[in-house]
mmCIF file of C-alpha atoms in Angstrom:
data_model
loop_
_atom_site.group_PDB
_atom_site.id
_atom_site.type_symbol
_atom_site.label_atom_id
_atom_site.label_comp_id
_atom_site.label_asym_id
_atom_site.label_seq_id
_atom_site.Cartn_x
_atom_site.Cartn_y
_atom_site.Cartn_z
ATOM 1 C CA UNK A 1 -22.966 1.780 -17.930
ATOM 2 C CA UNK A 2 -23.249 5.357 -16.685
ATOM 3 C CA UNK A 3 -19.482 5.358 -16.042
ATOM 4 C CA UNK A 4 -18.854 4.084 -19.568
ATOM 5 C CA UNK A 5 -20.962 6.893 -20.968
ATOM 6 C CA UNK A 6 -19.206 9.579 -18.916
ATOM 7 C CA UNK A 7 -15.765 8.295 -19.905
ATOM 8 C CA UNK A 8 -16.770 8.254 -23.564
ATOM 9 C CA UNK A 9 -18.199 11.747 -23.319
ATOM 10 C CA UNK A 10 -15.084 13.180 -21.670
ATOM 11 C CA UNK A 11 -12.852 11.515 -24.221
ATOM 12 C CA UNK A 12 -14.849 12.652 -27.218
ATOM 13 C CA UNK A 13 -15.030 16.132 -25.926
ATOM 14 C CA UNK A 14 -11.527 16.528 -26.580
ATOM 15 C CA UNK A 15 -11.488 19.778 -29.041
ATOM 16 C CA UNK A 16 -9.474 20.775 -32.070
ATOM 17 C CA UNK A 17 -7.762 24.163 -31.790
ATOM 18 C CA UNK A 18 -5.343 26.466 -33.625
ATOM 19 C CA UNK A 19 -4.220 29.974 -33.240
ATOM 20 C CA UNK A 20 -1.509 35.809 -35.285
ATOM 21 C CA UNK A 21 1.743 37.403 -35.411
ATOM 22 C CA UNK A 22 5.050 37.360 -37.275
ATOM 23 C CA UNK A 23 6.255 34.581 -39.550
ATOM 24 C CA UNK A 24 7.126 31.267 -37.937
ATOM 25 C CA UNK A 25 10.504 30.853 -36.271
ATOM 26 C CA UNK A 26 12.283 27.887 -37.883
ATOM 27 C CA UNK A 27 13.321 25.153 -35.485
ATOM 28 C CA UNK A 28 16.832 23.726 -35.706
ATOM 29 C CA UNK A 29 17.406 21.777 -38.895
ATOM 30 C CA UNK A 30 14.668 23.483 -40.919
ATOM 31 C CA UNK A 31 15.646 23.925 -44.583
ATOM 32 C CA UNK A 32 12.316 24.886 -46.161
ATOM 33 C CA UNK A 33 10.973 28.076 -44.571
ATOM 34 C CA UNK A 34 7.511 29.532 -45.252
ATOM 35 C CA UNK A 35 6.674 33.211 -44.915
ATOM 36 C CA UNK A 36 3.078 33.110 -43.756
ATOM 37 C CA UNK A 37 2.124 34.895 -40.550
ATOM 38 C CA UNK A 38 0.332 33.234 -37.682
ATOM 39 C CA UNK A 39 -2.843 35.088 -38.664
ATOM 40 C CA UNK A 40 -2.622 33.713 -42.203
ATOM 41 C CA UNK A 41 -2.015 30.175 -41.012
ATOM 42 C CA UNK A 42 -4.896 30.515 -38.570
ATOM 43 C CA UNK A 43 -7.300 31.682 -41.259
ATOM 44 C CA UNK A 44 -6.208 28.977 -43.702
ATOM 45 C CA UNK A 45 -6.547 26.271 -41.064
ATOM 46 C CA UNK A 46 -10.045 27.469 -40.233
ATOM 47 C CA UNK A 47 -11.032 27.443 -43.895
ATOM 48 C CA UNK A 48 -9.696 23.925 -44.285
ATOM 49 C CA UNK A 49 -11.643 22.701 -41.279
ATOM 50 C CA UNK A 50 -14.854 24.160 -42.678
ATOM 51 C CA UNK A 51 -14.319 22.178 -45.880
ATOM 52 C CA UNK A 52 -13.154 18.922 -44.276
ATOM 53 C CA UNK A 53 -15.472 16.039 -45.153
ATOM 54 C CA UNK A 54 -14.011 13.267 -43.010
ATOM 55 C CA UNK A 55 -11.012 12.356 -40.857
ATOM 56 C CA UNK A 56 -9.570 9.503 -38.809
ATOM 57 C CA UNK A 57 -8.282 10.204 -35.300
ATOM 58 C CA UNK A 58 -6.175 8.158 -32.890
ATOM 59 C CA UNK A 59 -6.710 9.525 -29.406
ATOM 60 C CA UNK A 60 -5.080 8.839 -26.061
ATOM 61 C CA UNK A 61 -5.904 10.461 -22.752
ATOM 62 C CA UNK A 62 -4.252 9.928 -19.375
ATOM 63 C CA UNK A 63 -5.714 11.629 -16.336
ATOM 64 C CA UNK A 64 -4.675 11.589 -12.678
ATOM 65 C CA UNK A 65 -6.855 13.190 -10.008
ATOM 66 C CA UNK A 66 -5.325 13.617 -6.532
ATOM 67 C CA UNK A 67 -6.987 14.831 -3.324
ATOM 68 C CA UNK A 68 -6.798 14.372 0.428
ATOM 69 C CA UNK A 69 -9.583 12.553 2.238
ATOM 70 C CA UNK A 70 -9.532 11.913 5.986
ATOM 71 C CA UNK A 71 -5.843 12.731 6.118
ATOM 72 C CA UNK A 72 -4.897 10.361 3.323
ATOM 73 C CA UNK A 73 -3.916 11.275 -0.229
ATOM 74 C CA UNK A 74 -6.246 9.602 -2.698
ATOM 75 C CA UNK A 75 -5.490 9.142 -6.384
ATOM 76 C CA UNK A 76 -7.753 8.198 -9.271
ATOM 77 C CA UNK A 77 -6.221 7.397 -12.643
ATOM 78 C CA UNK A 78 -7.855 6.815 -15.995
ATOM 79 C CA UNK A 79 -6.368 5.899 -19.363
ATOM 80 C CA UNK A 80 -8.208 5.783 -22.657
ATOM 81 C CA UNK A 81 -7.199 4.814 -26.178
ATOM 82 C CA UNK A 82 -9.694 5.325 -28.980
ATOM 83 C CA UNK A 83 -9.648 5.130 -32.757
ATOM 84 C CA UNK A 84 -12.297 7.326 -34.346
ATOM 85 C CA UNK A 85 -13.689 7.778 -37.845
ATOM 86 C CA UNK A 86 -15.613 11.038 -38.186
ATOM 87 C CA UNK A 87 -17.582 12.333 -41.136
ATOM 88 C CA UNK A 88 -19.435 15.576 -41.761
ATOM 89 C CA UNK A 89 -22.686 16.324 -43.558
ATOM 90 C CA UNK A 90 -24.366 14.199 -42.447
ATOM 91 C CA UNK A 91 -22.568 13.972 -39.124
ATOM 92 C CA UNK A 92 -21.525 10.409 -38.233
ATOM 93 C CA UNK A 93 -18.915 8.711 -36.062
ATOM 94 C CA UNK A 94 -17.539 5.259 -35.305
ATOM 95 C CA UNK A 95 -15.210 4.766 -32.342
ATOM 96 C CA UNK A 96 -13.508 1.748 -30.799
ATOM 97 C CA UNK A 97 -10.983 1.398 -28.003
ATOM 98 C CA UNK A 98 -10.513 0.878 -24.279
ATOM 99 C CA UNK A 99 -10.861 2.845 -21.056
ATOM 100 C CA UNK A 100 -9.052 1.809 -17.889
ATOM 101 C CA UNK A 101 -9.659 3.284 -14.452
ATOM 102 C CA UNK A 102 -7.937 2.736 -11.113
ATOM 103 C CA UNK A 103 -9.636 4.073 -7.981
ATOM 104 C CA UNK A 104 -7.408 2.270 -5.515
ATOM 105 C CA UNK A 105 -9.840 -0.295 -4.194
ATOM 106 C CA UNK A 106 -11.649 -0.623 -7.512
ATOM 107 C CA UNK A 107 -10.231 -1.175 -10.979
ATOM 108 C CA UNK A 108 -12.077 -1.204 -14.275
ATOM 109 C CA UNK A 109 -11.004 -2.185 -17.773
ATOM 110 C CA UNK A 110 -13.754 -1.407 -20.251
ATOM 111 C CA UNK A 111 -13.951 -1.893 -24.001
ATOM 112 C CA UNK A 112 -15.558 1.025 -25.824
ATOM 113 C CA UNK A 113 -17.347 0.752 -29.160
ATOM 114 C CA UNK A 114 -19.813 3.312 -30.475
ATOM 115 C CA UNK A 115 -21.718 4.205 -33.594
ATOM 116 C CA UNK A 116 -23.479 7.500 -34.115
ATOM 117 C CA UNK A 117 -25.371 8.938 -37.076
ATOM 118 C CA UNK A 118 -27.869 11.757 -37.419
ATOM 119 C CA UNK A 119 -30.428 9.389 -38.922
ATOM 120 C CA UNK A 120 -30.182 6.404 -36.591
ATOM 121 C CA UNK A 121 -28.941 7.876 -33.292
ATOM 122 C CA UNK A 122 -26.256 6.781 -30.826
ATOM 123 C CA UNK A 123 -25.402 3.127 -30.112
ATOM 124 C CA UNK A 124 -22.894 1.908 -27.513
ATOM 125 C CA UNK A 125 -21.616 -1.577 -26.739
ATOM 126 C CA UNK A 126 -22.026 -2.627 -23.101
ATOM 127 C CA UNK A 127 -18.667 -4.217 -22.365
ATOM 128 C CA UNK A 128 -20.011 -6.073 -19.318
ATOM 129 C CA UNK A 129 -22.742 -7.935 -21.198
ATOM 130 C CA UNK A 130 -21.469 -7.630 -24.794
ATOM 131 C CA UNK A 131 -24.868 -6.181 -25.741
ATOM 132 C CA UNK A 132 -25.578 -3.154 -27.908
ATOM 133 C CA UNK A 133 -27.575 -0.334 -26.354
ATOM 134 C CA UNK A 134 -29.418 2.522 -28.037
ATOM 135 C CA UNK A 135 -28.864 5.609 -25.924
ATOM 136 C CA UNK A 136 -31.647 8.096 -25.153
ATOM 137 C CA UNK A 137 -32.172 10.931 -27.606
ATOM 138 C CA UNK A 138 -31.090 13.595 -25.115
ATOM 139 C CA UNK A 139 -27.694 11.896 -24.652
ATOM 140 C CA UNK A 140 -27.356 11.492 -28.400
ATOM 141 C CA UNK A 141 -28.023 15.182 -29.001
ATOM 142 C CA UNK A 142 -25.404 16.180 -26.420
ATOM 143 C CA UNK A 143 -22.787 13.843 -27.867
ATOM 144 C CA UNK A 144 -23.486 14.711 -31.506
ATOM 145 C CA UNK A 145 -23.030 18.402 -30.665
ATOM 146 C CA UNK A 146 -19.660 17.743 -29.012
ATOM 147 C CA UNK A 147 -18.400 15.389 -31.695
ATOM 148 C CA UNK A 148 -19.602 17.753 -34.394
ATOM 149 C CA UNK A 149 -17.574 20.536 -32.814
ATOM 150 C CA UNK A 150 -14.567 18.244 -32.711
ATOM 151 C CA UNK A 151 -14.845 17.323 -36.379
ATOM 152 C CA UNK A 152 -15.530 20.931 -37.390
ATOM 153 C CA UNK A 153 -12.570 22.671 -35.745
ATOM 154 C CA UNK A 154 -13.726 26.088 -36.968
ATOM 155 C CA UNK A 155 -15.851 26.446 -33.827
ATOM 156 C CA UNK A 156 -12.822 25.920 -31.580
ATOM 157 C CA UNK A 157 -10.692 28.150 -33.796
ATOM 158 C CA UNK A 158 -13.221 30.924 -33.264
ATOM 159 C CA UNK A 159 -13.166 30.372 -29.511
ATOM 160 C CA UNK A 160 -9.372 30.568 -29.406
ATOM 161 C CA UNK A 161 -9.163 33.694 -31.553
ATOM 162 C CA UNK A 162 -9.164 35.774 -28.375
ATOM 163 C CA UNK A 163 -5.827 34.119 -27.412
ATOM 164 C CA UNK A 164 -4.117 34.343 -30.795
ATOM 165 C CA UNK A 165 -1.497 36.861 -29.576
ATOM 166 C CA UNK A 166 -0.479 34.396 -26.854
ATOM 167 C CA UNK A 167 0.602 31.618 -29.228
ATOM 168 C CA UNK A 168 4.248 30.936 -29.972
ATOM 169 C CA UNK A 169 4.754 30.170 -33.667
ATOM 170 C CA UNK A 170 7.450 27.902 -35.126
ATOM 171 C CA UNK A 171 7.956 25.788 -38.229
ATOM 172 C CA UNK A 172 9.879 22.798 -39.475
ATOM 173 C CA UNK A 173 10.162 21.592 -43.074
ATOM 174 C CA UNK A 174 6.620 20.177 -43.209
ATOM 175 C CA UNK A 175 4.603 21.783 -40.440
ATOM 176 C CA UNK A 176 3.641 24.912 -38.546
ATOM 177 C CA UNK A 177 4.019 24.391 -34.782
ATOM 178 C CA UNK A 178 1.669 26.368 -32.547
ATOM 179 C CA UNK A 179 2.022 26.410 -28.770
ATOM 180 C CA UNK A 180 -0.228 28.108 -26.238
ATOM 181 C CA UNK A 181 1.006 28.280 -22.646
ATOM 182 C CA UNK A 182 -1.976 28.368 -20.338
ATOM 183 C CA UNK A 183 -1.872 30.683 -17.343
ATOM 184 C CA UNK A 184 -4.107 33.403 -15.954
ATOM 185 C CA UNK A 185 -7.803 33.770 -15.297
ATOM 186 C CA UNK A 186 -8.706 34.392 -18.952
ATOM 187 C CA UNK A 187 -8.193 30.713 -19.746
ATOM 188 C CA UNK A 188 -10.335 29.269 -16.963
ATOM 189 C CA UNK A 189 -13.743 29.175 -18.593
ATOM 190 C CA UNK A 190 -12.337 28.015 -21.912
ATOM 191 C CA UNK A 191 -10.439 25.114 -20.329
ATOM 192 C CA UNK A 192 -13.463 24.062 -18.298
ATOM 193 C CA UNK A 193 -15.535 23.953 -21.487
ATOM 194 C CA UNK A 194 -12.937 21.635 -23.076
ATOM 195 C CA UNK A 195 -12.607 19.193 -20.179
ATOM 196 C CA UNK A 196 -15.723 17.170 -20.969
ATOM 197 C CA UNK A 197 -19.383 17.219 -20.091
ATOM 198 C CA UNK A 198 -19.227 15.660 -16.626
ATOM 199 C CA UNK A 199 -16.294 17.727 -15.379
ATOM 200 C CA UNK A 200 -17.387 20.901 -17.117
ATOM 201 C CA UNK A 201 -20.917 20.925 -15.787
ATOM 202 C CA UNK A 202 -19.804 20.420 -12.197
ATOM 203 C CA UNK A 203 -17.368 23.302 -12.428
ATOM 204 C CA UNK A 204 -19.758 25.631 -14.191
ATOM 205 C CA UNK A 205 -22.373 25.303 -11.458
ATOM 206 C CA UNK A 206 -19.798 25.829 -8.696
ATOM 207 C CA UNK A 207 -18.353 29.306 -9.093
ATOM 208 C CA UNK A 208 -16.163 28.837 -6.008
ATOM 209 C CA UNK A 209 -14.205 26.064 -7.770
ATOM 210 C CA UNK A 210 -13.703 28.236 -10.843
ATOM 211 C CA UNK A 211 -12.584 31.188 -8.702
ATOM 212 C CA UNK A 212 -10.011 29.063 -6.871
ATOM 213 C CA UNK A 213 -8.610 27.296 -9.927
ATOM 214 C CA UNK A 214 -4.968 27.698 -11.029
ATOM 215 C CA UNK A 215 -2.844 26.143 -13.798
ATOM 216 C CA UNK A 216 0.697 24.799 -13.665
ATOM 217 C CA UNK A 217 2.839 23.686 -16.632
ATOM 218 C CA UNK A 218 -0.191 23.603 -18.942
ATOM 219 C CA UNK A 219 -0.212 24.086 -22.701
ATOM 220 C CA UNK A 220 -1.706 23.235 -26.068
ATOM 221 C CA UNK A 221 0.519 22.056 -28.912
ATOM 222 C CA UNK A 222 -0.942 22.041 -32.419
ATOM 223 C CA UNK A 223 0.720 20.762 -35.596
ATOM 224 C CA UNK A 224 -0.626 22.199 -38.878
ATOM 225 C CA UNK A 225 0.503 20.820 -42.253
ATOM 226 C CA UNK A 226 2.205 23.463 -44.431
ATOM 227 C CA UNK A 227 0.891 22.106 -47.713
ATOM 228 C CA UNK A 228 -2.771 21.443 -46.847
ATOM 229 C CA UNK A 229 -3.380 23.308 -43.544
ATOM 230 C CA UNK A 230 -4.798 20.117 -42.070
ATOM 231 C CA UNK A 231 -4.430 19.847 -38.308
ATOM 232 C CA UNK A 232 -2.233 16.765 -38.029
ATOM 233 C CA UNK A 233 -1.834 16.545 -34.273
ATOM 234 C CA UNK A 234 -2.972 18.201 -31.096
ATOM 235 C CA UNK A 235 -1.645 17.678 -27.593
ATOM 236 C CA UNK A 236 -3.363 19.167 -24.557
ATOM 237 C CA UNK A 237 -1.290 18.966 -21.378
ATOM 238 C CA UNK A 238 -3.110 20.371 -18.358
ATOM 239 C CA UNK A 239 -2.389 20.549 -14.647
ATOM 240 C CA UNK A 240 -5.301 22.110 -12.812
ATOM 241 C CA UNK A 241 -5.265 22.823 -9.082
ATOM 242 C CA UNK A 242 -8.337 23.840 -7.105
ATOM 243 C CA UNK A 243 -8.423 24.775 -3.445
ATOM 244 C CA UNK A 244 -11.855 25.164 -1.875
ATOM 245 C CA UNK A 245 -12.226 25.475 1.898
ATOM 246 C CA UNK A 246 -8.767 23.998 2.394
ATOM 247 C CA UNK A 247 -9.501 20.992 0.188
ATOM 248 C CA UNK A 248 -6.925 20.853 -2.610
ATOM 249 C CA UNK A 249 -7.545 18.787 -5.711
ATOM 250 C CA UNK A 250 -5.058 18.333 -8.555
ATOM 251 C CA UNK A 251 -6.065 17.131 -12.013
ATOM 252 C CA UNK A 252 -3.302 16.238 -14.462
ATOM 253 C CA UNK A 253 -4.661 15.562 -17.937
ATOM 254 C CA UNK A 254 -2.586 14.677 -21.002
ATOM 255 C CA UNK A 255 -4.659 14.236 -24.159
ATOM 256 C CA UNK A 256 -3.198 13.596 -27.584
ATOM 257 C CA UNK A 257 -4.946 13.302 -30.947
ATOM 258 C CA UNK A 258 -3.234 12.304 -34.191
ATOM 259 C CA UNK A 259 -5.260 12.901 -37.361
ATOM 260 C CA UNK A 260 -4.981 11.117 -40.703
ATOM 261 C CA UNK A 261 -7.017 9.958 -43.717
ATOM 262 C CA UNK A 262 -8.243 13.487 -44.428
ATOM 263 C CA UNK A 263 -11.335 13.213 -46.655
ATOM 264 C CA UNK A 264 -10.591 9.494 -47.089
ATOM 265 C CA UNK A 265 -12.905 7.893 -44.504
ATOM 266 C CA UNK A 266 -15.584 5.728 -46.084
ATOM 267 C CA UNK A 267 -19.244 6.489 -45.436
ATOM 268 C CA UNK A 268 -20.179 5.512 -41.894
ATOM 269 C CA UNK A 269 -23.303 3.391 -41.483
ATOM 270 C CA UNK A 270 -24.531 1.526 -38.442
ATOM 271 C CA UNK A 271 -24.729 -2.245 -39.171
ATOM 272 C CA UNK A 272 -28.266 -3.629 -39.307
ATOM 273 C CA UNK A 273 -27.457 -6.256 -36.660
ATOM 274 C CA UNK A 274 -26.478 -3.476 -34.223
ATOM 275 C CA UNK A 275 -29.709 -1.567 -34.830
ATOM 276 C CA UNK A 276 -31.888 -4.697 -34.709
ATOM 277 C CA UNK A 277 -30.324 -6.229 -31.601
ATOM 278 C CA UNK A 278 -29.829 -3.060 -29.547
ATOM 279 C CA UNK A 279 -31.766 -2.564 -26.347
ATOM 280 C CA UNK A 280 -33.179 0.891 -25.640
ATOM 281 C CA UNK A 281 -31.829 2.581 -22.525
#
């Protein structure tokens, strides 16, 4: 169950982001060009996120962790697919999907289903027993804070403002296309904060790992709708390499979120049977 919780936390901690400059460079085949600058698009996207009432998200995340142990290269892979409905004010979320993990000698295939509301707390289905569990308040508070940040992208927009000059800025007929290539020490702490609670905490307490971290072929891609300034899609492609005392570890993480149903998600309530039947952790 602890593994289920950590997987869910790392998946949900995936953040929304957007980034100043000249007008967008049209990609090949673009007929309808807009004249807004990156700064203007950034500000409009932030304003839209602050006013967003609800959204649906389809998320996928593939992660491969490689390291050498006793002379042998070890590899751990995980794959998650989640559909999420998120609402603001009051904050609520419903998520359903699967998480698969391959650790070589151990494989897991876990269904994920979760409800979360400010009033009732955080409920998760135990895929092994098909029983609903009510998670402790401290876990709920941590998850609600992360999911709230994900639904309200303005927090992440503010965090990324320091990198706004590093974004490339393009457009097609319907969208603004923002790309941030990740390299250099200035990105380290930000990336760690976006990699999920379990991974982030371990890196934050170990300064040696952070000091010896490098990125290869890593970037954010954000698609912003021209007409509404909704963030339609975000792709985070990271390759992180750490080398501590000769021990090299490589983490390749590809996370994609596609957003839809802006302000169209129905009110999220936890079914009475879930609340009544759930066991307290």
